[in-house]
Amino acid sequence: MLEISDFKVRSSALGRPAAGGRGAAGRRGGGGLRPGESHEQAALRELREETGLPGAVLGPEVWRGRPWTAVRDGVAYEVRQRYFLARVPAFEIDTSGFEDFERSSIRGHRWWSAGELAATTDLLRPAGLAELMAALLADGPPPEPVIVDG
């Protein structure tokens, strides 16, 4: 998750409609850990790969997703999301670092304002993203990661 100047969050639209046909299914950047990689190192690598932003300074882990199962190519994976805050200047997204899976499944990306997050009917993860971001902006990072769905 990135906070840009007057609060913007980047989200990628996956290439399938959300449950119930409501808009696009959205996700923040992120992927799996590579051998020997910390969660923080993975977050910075994924940020660089999925946005083209080098040299970001990662803030604290603010949310931790409840584990869930995803199936890709017939293989089930246990997904354990960690969400870190990074405050960065505005920049143009460069997706040239996408991996093959991302190229085939992500059909776009955009920046969201707080008002747009609150008003959308799109399926965003984690669940309750608008409320979570509002609390984060009002209260600052929590002392321990907040457990979230998705």
PDB file of N, CA and C in Angstrom, residues 46-110:
ATOM      1  N   GLU A  46       8.498  -6.402  -4.536  1.00  0.00           N
ATOM      2  CA  GLU A  46       7.218  -6.372  -5.258  1.00  0.00           C
ATOM      3  C   GLU A  46       6.830  -4.940  -5.621  1.00  0.00           C
ATOM      4  N   LEU A  47       7.082  -4.004  -4.740  1.00  0.00           N
ATOM      5  CA  LEU A  47       6.795  -2.602  -5.036  1.00  0.00           C
ATOM      6  C   LEU A  47       7.584  -2.163  -6.264  1.00  0.00           C
ATOM      7  N   ARG A  48       8.854  -2.522  -6.317  1.00  0.00           N
ATOM      8  CA  ARG A  48       9.703  -2.174  -7.455  1.00  0.00           C
ATOM      9  C   ARG A  48       9.216  -2.871  -8.735  1.00  0.00           C
ATOM     10  N   GLU A  49       8.887  -4.179  -8.633  1.00  0.00           N
ATOM     11  CA  GLU A  49       8.438  -4.930  -9.810  1.00  0.00           C
ATOM     12  C   GLU A  49       7.093  -4.440 -10.337  1.00  0.00           C
ATOM     13  N   GLU A  50       6.167  -4.150  -9.435  1.00  0.00           N
ATOM     14  CA  GLU A  50       4.796  -3.854  -9.855  1.00  0.00           C
ATOM     15  C   GLU A  50       4.523  -2.380 -10.109  1.00  0.00           C
ATOM     16  N   THR A  51       5.404  -1.500  -9.641  1.00  0.00           N
ATOM     17  CA  THR A  51       5.177  -0.074  -9.873  1.00  0.00           C
ATOM     18  C   THR A  51       6.340   0.621 -10.560  1.00  0.00           C
ATOM     19  N   GLY A  52       7.521  -0.022 -10.546  1.00  0.00           N
ATOM     20  CA  GLY A  52       8.709   0.614 -11.103  1.00  0.00           C
ATOM     21  C   GLY A  52       9.372   1.580 -10.153  1.00  0.00           C
ATOM     22  N   LEU A  53       8.908   1.648  -8.910  1.00  0.00           N
ATOM     23  CA  LEU A  53       9.452   2.603  -7.937  1.00  0.00           C
ATOM     24  C   LEU A  53      10.646   2.001  -7.207  1.00  0.00           C
ATOM     25  N   PRO A  54      11.858   2.498  -7.483  1.00  0.00           N
ATOM     26  CA  PRO A  54      13.028   2.007  -6.757  1.00  0.00           C
ATOM     27  C   PRO A  54      13.272   2.842  -5.509  1.00  0.00           C
ATOM     28  N   GLY A  55      13.954   2.268  -4.545  1.00  0.00           N
ATOM     29  CA  GLY A  55      14.436   3.039  -3.403  1.00  0.00           C
ATOM     30  C   GLY A  55      13.398   3.529  -2.427  1.00  0.00           C
ATOM     31  N   ALA A  56      12.216   2.948  -2.408  1.00  0.00           N
ATOM     32  CA  ALA A  56      11.209   3.378  -1.434  1.00  0.00           C
ATOM     33  C   ALA A  56      11.659   2.988  -0.030  1.00  0.00           C
ATOM     34  N   VAL A  57      11.249   3.768   0.936  1.00  0.00           N
ATOM     35  CA  VAL A  57      11.505   3.450   2.339  1.00  0.00           C
ATOM     36  C   VAL A  57      10.226   2.866   2.902  1.00  0.00           C
ATOM     37  N   LEU A  58      10.326   1.655   3.381  1.00  0.00           N
ATOM     38  CA  LEU A  58       9.161   0.954   3.896  1.00  0.00           C
ATOM     39  C   LEU A  58       8.885   1.379   5.328  1.00  0.00           C
ATOM     40  N   GLY A  59       7.631   1.702   5.600  1.00  0.00           N
ATOM     41  CA  GLY A  59       7.203   2.003   6.953  1.00  0.00           C
ATOM     42  C   GLY A  59       6.821   0.723   7.672  1.00  0.00           C
ATOM     43  N   PRO A  60       6.069   0.851   8.756  1.00  0.00           N
ATOM     44  CA  PRO A  60       5.727  -0.319   9.553  1.00  0.00           C
ATOM     45  C   PRO A  60       4.675  -1.208   8.887  1.00  0.00           C
ATOM     46  N   GLU A  61       4.641  -2.458   9.319  1.00  0.00           N
ATOM     47  CA  GLU A  61       3.548  -3.346   8.941  1.00  0.00           C
ATOM     48  C   GLU A  61       2.321  -2.857   9.700  1.00  0.00           C
ATOM     49  N   VAL A  62       1.255  -2.549   8.971  1.00  0.00           N
ATOM     50  CA  VAL A  62       0.077  -1.976   9.617  1.00  0.00           C
ATOM     51  C   VAL A  62      -1.081  -2.958   9.720  1.00  0.00           C
ATOM     52  N   TRP A  63      -1.164  -3.912   8.773  1.00  0.00           N
ATOM     53  CA  TRP A  63      -2.239  -4.899   8.789  1.00  0.00           C
ATOM     54  C   TRP A  63      -1.662  -6.265   8.466  1.00  0.00           C
ATOM     55  N   ARG A  64      -2.338  -7.293   8.960  1.00  0.00           N
ATOM     56  CA  ARG A  64      -1.954  -8.669   8.634  1.00  0.00           C
ATOM     57  C   ARG A  64      -3.223  -9.428   8.285  1.00  0.00           C
ATOM     58  N   GLY A  65      -3.257 -10.005   7.091  1.00  0.00           N
ATOM     59  CA  GLY A  65      -4.444 -10.715   6.621  1.00  0.00           C
ATOM     60  C   GLY A  65      -4.602 -12.081   7.262  1.00  0.00           C
ATOM     61  N   ARG A  66      -5.852 -12.444   7.534  1.00  0.00           N
ATOM     62  CA  ARG A  66      -6.135 -13.809   7.972  1.00  0.00           C
ATOM     63  C   ARG A  66      -5.766 -14.748   6.829  1.00  0.00           C
ATOM     64  N   PRO A  67      -5.158 -15.894   7.121  1.00  0.00           N
ATOM     65  CA  PRO A  67      -4.789 -16.824   6.042  1.00  0.00           C
ATOM     66  C   PRO A  67      -6.010 -17.285   5.254  1.00  0.00           C
ATOM     67  N   TRP A  68      -5.841 -17.458   3.943  1.00  0.00           N
ATOM     68  CA  TRP A  68      -6.874 -17.980   3.066  1.00  0.00           C
ATOM     69  C   TRP A  68      -6.192 -18.778   1.963  1.00  0.00           C
ATOM     70  N   THR A  69      -6.960 -19.528   1.224  1.00  0.00           N
ATOM     71  CA  THR A  69      -6.410 -20.400   0.196  1.00  0.00           C
ATOM     72  C   THR A  69      -6.757 -19.864  -1.194  1.00  0.00           C
ATOM     73  N   ALA A  70      -5.757 -19.811  -2.049  1.00  0.00           N
ATOM     74  CA  ALA A  70      -5.939 -19.436  -3.448  1.00  0.00           C
ATOM     75  C   ALA A  70      -5.492 -20.612  -4.299  1.00  0.00           C
ATOM     76  N   VAL A  71      -6.171 -20.823  -5.419  1.00  0.00           N
ATOM     77  CA  VAL A  71      -5.808 -21.904  -6.333  1.00  0.00           C
ATOM     78  C   VAL A  71      -5.369 -21.280  -7.648  1.00  0.00           C
ATOM     79  N   ARG A  72      -4.159 -21.645  -8.080  1.00  0.00           N
ATOM     80  CA  ARG A  72      -3.636 -21.158  -9.355  1.00  0.00           C
ATOM     81  C   ARG A  72      -3.092 -22.365 -10.118  1.00  0.00           C
ATOM     82  N   ASP A  73      -3.591 -22.562 -11.312  1.00  0.00           N
ATOM     83  CA  ASP A  73      -3.174 -23.699 -12.153  1.00  0.00           C
ATOM     84  C   ASP A  73      -3.350 -25.026 -11.430  1.00  0.00           C
ATOM     85  N   GLY A  74      -4.442 -25.143 -10.683  1.00  0.00           N
ATOM     86  CA  GLY A  74      -4.762 -26.384 -10.003  1.00  0.00           C
ATOM     87  C   GLY A  74      -3.987 -26.637  -8.726  1.00  0.00           C
ATOM     88  N   VAL A  75      -3.150 -25.696  -8.321  1.00  0.00           N
ATOM     89  CA  VAL A  75      -2.357 -25.843  -7.101  1.00  0.00           C
ATOM     90  C   VAL A  75      -2.904 -24.882  -6.047  1.00  0.00           C
ATOM     91  N   ALA A  76      -3.165 -25.418  -4.842  1.00  0.00           N
ATOM     92  CA  ALA A  76      -3.671 -24.590  -3.740  1.00  0.00           C
ATOM     93  C   ALA A  76      -2.495 -23.977  -2.984  1.00  0.00           C
ATOM     94  N   TYR A  77      -2.611 -22.689  -2.698  1.00  0.00           N
ATOM     95  CA  TYR A  77      -1.587 -21.960  -1.956  1.00  0.00           C
ATOM     96  C   TYR A  77      -2.240 -21.324  -0.733  1.00  0.00           C
ATOM     97  N   GLU A  78      -1.581 -21.409   0.416  1.00  0.00           N
ATOM     98  CA  GLU A  78      -2.061 -20.674   1.578  1.00  0.00           C
ATOM     99  C   GLU A  78      -1.508 -19.256   1.468  1.00  0.00           C
ATOM    100  N   VAL A  79      -2.395 -18.286   1.510  1.00  0.00           N
ATOM    101  CA  VAL A  79      -2.019 -16.884   1.353  1.00  0.00           C
ATOM    102  C   VAL A  79      -2.024 -16.221   2.723  1.00  0.00           C
ATOM    103  N   ARG A  80      -0.918 -15.585   3.042  1.00  0.00           N
ATOM    104  CA  ARG A  80      -0.777 -14.847   4.302  1.00  0.00           C
ATOM    105  C   ARG A  80      -0.270 -13.450   3.948  1.00  0.00           C
ATOM    106  N   GLN A  81      -1.175 -12.509   3.880  1.00  0.00           N
ATOM    107  CA  GLN A  81      -0.839 -11.150   3.454  1.00  0.00           C
ATOM    108  C   GLN A  81      -0.301 -10.324   4.626  1.00  0.00           C
ATOM    109  N   ARG A  82       0.671  -9.495   4.316  1.00  0.00           N
ATOM    110  CA  ARG A  82       1.167  -8.475   5.246  1.00  0.00           C
ATOM    111  C   ARG A  82       1.137  -7.156   4.497  1.00  0.00           C
ATOM    112  N   TYR A  83       0.663  -6.131   5.167  1.00  0.00           N
ATOM    113  CA  TYR A  83       0.517  -4.818   4.531  1.00  0.00           C
ATOM    114  C   TYR A  83       1.424  -3.817   5.237  1.00  0.00           C
ATOM    115  N   PHE A  84       2.289  -3.188   4.464  1.00  0.00           N
ATOM    116  CA  PHE A  84       3.221  -2.190   4.976  1.00  0.00           C
ATOM    117  C   PHE A  84       2.840  -0.828   4.412  1.00  0.00           C
ATOM    118  N   LEU A  85       3.133   0.204   5.152  1.00  0.00           N
ATOM    119  CA  LEU A  85       2.879   1.572   4.704  1.00  0.00           C
ATOM    120  C   LEU A  85       4.170   2.143   4.129  1.00  0.00           C
ATOM    121  N   ALA A  86       4.083   2.752   2.964  1.00  0.00           N
ATOM    122  CA  ALA A  86       5.212   3.471   2.370  1.00  0.00           C
ATOM    123  C   ALA A  86       4.694   4.828   1.914  1.00  0.00           C
ATOM    124  N   ARG A  87       5.321   5.877   2.355  1.00  0.00           N
ATOM    125  CA  ARG A  87       4.955   7.234   1.931  1.00  0.00           C
ATOM    126  C   ARG A  87       5.959   7.660   0.869  1.00  0.00           C
ATOM    127  N   VAL A  88       5.451   7.940  -0.328  1.00  0.00           N
ATOM    128  CA  VAL A  88       6.324   8.233  -1.460  1.00  0.00           C
ATOM    129  C   VAL A  88       5.792   9.446  -2.217  1.00  0.00           C
ATOM    130  N   PRO A  89       6.648  10.108  -2.981  1.00  0.00           N
ATOM    131  CA  PRO A  89       6.160  11.208  -3.825  1.00  0.00           C
ATOM    132  C   PRO A  89       5.354  10.641  -4.996  1.00  0.00           C
ATOM    133  N   ALA A  90       4.561  11.490  -5.625  1.00  0.00           N
ATOM    134  CA  ALA A  90       3.788  11.063  -6.792  1.00  0.00           C
ATOM    135  C   ALA A  90       4.745  10.597  -7.888  1.00  0.00           C
ATOM    136  N   PHE A  91       4.330   9.556  -8.613  1.00  0.00           N
ATOM    137  CA  PHE A  91       5.154   9.036  -9.698  1.00  0.00           C
ATOM    138  C   PHE A  91       4.277   8.292 -10.683  1.00  0.00           C
ATOM    139  N   GLU A  92       4.797   8.089 -11.899  1.00  0.00           N
ATOM    140  CA  GLU A  92       4.110   7.331 -12.934  1.00  0.00           C
ATOM    141  C   GLU A  92       4.435   5.853 -12.750  1.00  0.00           C
ATOM    142  N   ILE A  93       3.428   5.009 -12.806  1.00  0.00           N
ATOM    143  CA  ILE A  93       3.632   3.574 -12.641  1.00  0.00           C
ATOM    144  C   ILE A  93       4.274   2.995 -13.890  1.00  0.00           C
ATOM    145  N   ASP A  94       5.265   2.130 -13.667  1.00  0.00           N
ATOM    146  CA  ASP A  94       5.955   1.419 -14.746  1.00  0.00           C
ATOM    147  C   ASP A  94       5.771  -0.071 -14.485  1.00  0.00           C
ATOM    148  N   THR A  95       5.032  -0.756 -15.352  1.00  0.00           N
ATOM    149  CA  THR A  95       4.733  -2.176 -15.144  1.00  0.00           C
ATOM    150  C   THR A  95       5.681  -3.091 -15.923  1.00  0.00           C
ATOM    151  N   SER A  96       6.777  -2.573 -16.418  1.00  0.00           N
ATOM    152  CA  SER A  96       7.697  -3.404 -17.192  1.00  0.00           C
ATOM    153  C   SER A  96       8.343  -4.505 -16.346  1.00  0.00           C
ATOM    154  N   GLY A  97       8.272  -4.398 -15.023  1.00  0.00           N
ATOM    155  CA  GLY A  97       8.821  -5.421 -14.148  1.00  0.00           C
ATOM    156  C   GLY A  97       7.846  -6.530 -13.803  1.00  0.00           C
ATOM    157  N   PHE A  98       6.641  -6.487 -14.385  1.00  0.00           N
ATOM    158  CA  PHE A  98       5.643  -7.530 -14.112  1.00  0.00           C
ATOM    159  C   PHE A  98       6.190  -8.913 -14.445  1.00  0.00           C
ATOM    160  N   GLU A  99       5.817  -9.898 -13.631  1.00  0.00           N
ATOM    161  CA  GLU A  99       6.099 -11.291 -13.944  1.00  0.00           C
ATOM    162  C   GLU A  99       4.995 -11.783 -14.886  1.00  0.00           C
ATOM    163  N   ASP A 100       5.207 -12.962 -15.501  1.00  0.00           N
ATOM    164  CA  ASP A 100       4.240 -13.485 -16.476  1.00  0.00           C
ATOM    165  C   ASP A 100       2.830 -13.574 -15.892  1.00  0.00           C
ATOM    166  N   PHE A 101       2.703 -14.080 -14.671  1.00  0.00           N
ATOM    167  CA  PHE A 101       1.388 -14.202 -14.040  1.00  0.00           C
ATOM    168  C   PHE A 101       0.713 -12.842 -13.929  1.00  0.00           C
ATOM    169  N   GLU A 102       1.466 -11.815 -13.546  1.00  0.00           N
ATOM    170  CA  GLU A 102       0.901 -10.474 -13.406  1.00  0.00           C
ATOM    171  C   GLU A 102       0.484  -9.917 -14.766  1.00  0.00           C
ATOM    172  N   ARG A 103       1.311 -10.139 -15.789  1.00  0.00           N
ATOM    173  CA  ARG A 103       0.959  -9.659 -17.126  1.00  0.00           C
ATOM    174  C   ARG A 103      -0.338 -10.282 -17.623  1.00  0.00           C
ATOM    175  N   SER A 104      -0.556 -11.553 -17.286  1.00  0.00           N
ATOM    176  CA  SER A 104      -1.739 -12.249 -17.783  1.00  0.00           C
ATOM    177  C   SER A 104      -2.984 -12.013 -16.934  1.00  0.00           C
ATOM    178  N   SER A 105      -2.825 -11.569 -15.698  1.00  0.00           N
ATOM    179  CA  SER A 105      -3.998 -11.462 -14.830  1.00  0.00           C
ATOM    180  C   SER A 105      -4.352 -10.038 -14.419  1.00  0.00           C
ATOM    181  N   ILE A 106      -3.441  -9.108 -14.516  1.00  0.00           N
ATOM    182  CA  ILE A 106      -3.727  -7.721 -14.118  1.00  0.00           C
ATOM    183  C   ILE A 106      -4.043  -6.928 -15.368  1.00  0.00           C
ATOM    184  N   ARG A 107      -5.236  -6.362 -15.401  1.00  0.00           N
ATOM    185  CA  ARG A 107      -5.665  -5.662 -16.618  1.00  0.00           C
ATOM    186  C   ARG A 107      -5.578  -4.141 -16.499  1.00  0.00           C
ATOM    187  N   GLY A 108      -5.114  -3.663 -15.369  1.00  0.00           N
ATOM    188  CA  GLY A 108      -4.958  -2.222 -15.204  1.00  0.00           C
ATOM    189  C   GLY A 108      -4.624  -1.874 -13.772  1.00  0.00           C
ATOM    190  N   HIS A 109      -4.382  -0.615 -13.531  1.00  0.00           N
ATOM    191  CA  HIS A 109      -4.124  -0.132 -12.188  1.00  0.00           C
ATOM    192  C   HIS A 109      -4.584   1.315 -12.115  1.00  0.00           C
ATOM    193  N   ARG A 110      -4.733   1.795 -10.892  1.00  0.00           N
ATOM    194  CA  ARG A 110      -5.134   3.184 -10.712  1.00  0.00           C
ATOM    195  C   ARG A 110      -4.790   3.641  -9.315  1.00  0.00           C
TER     196      ARG A 110
END
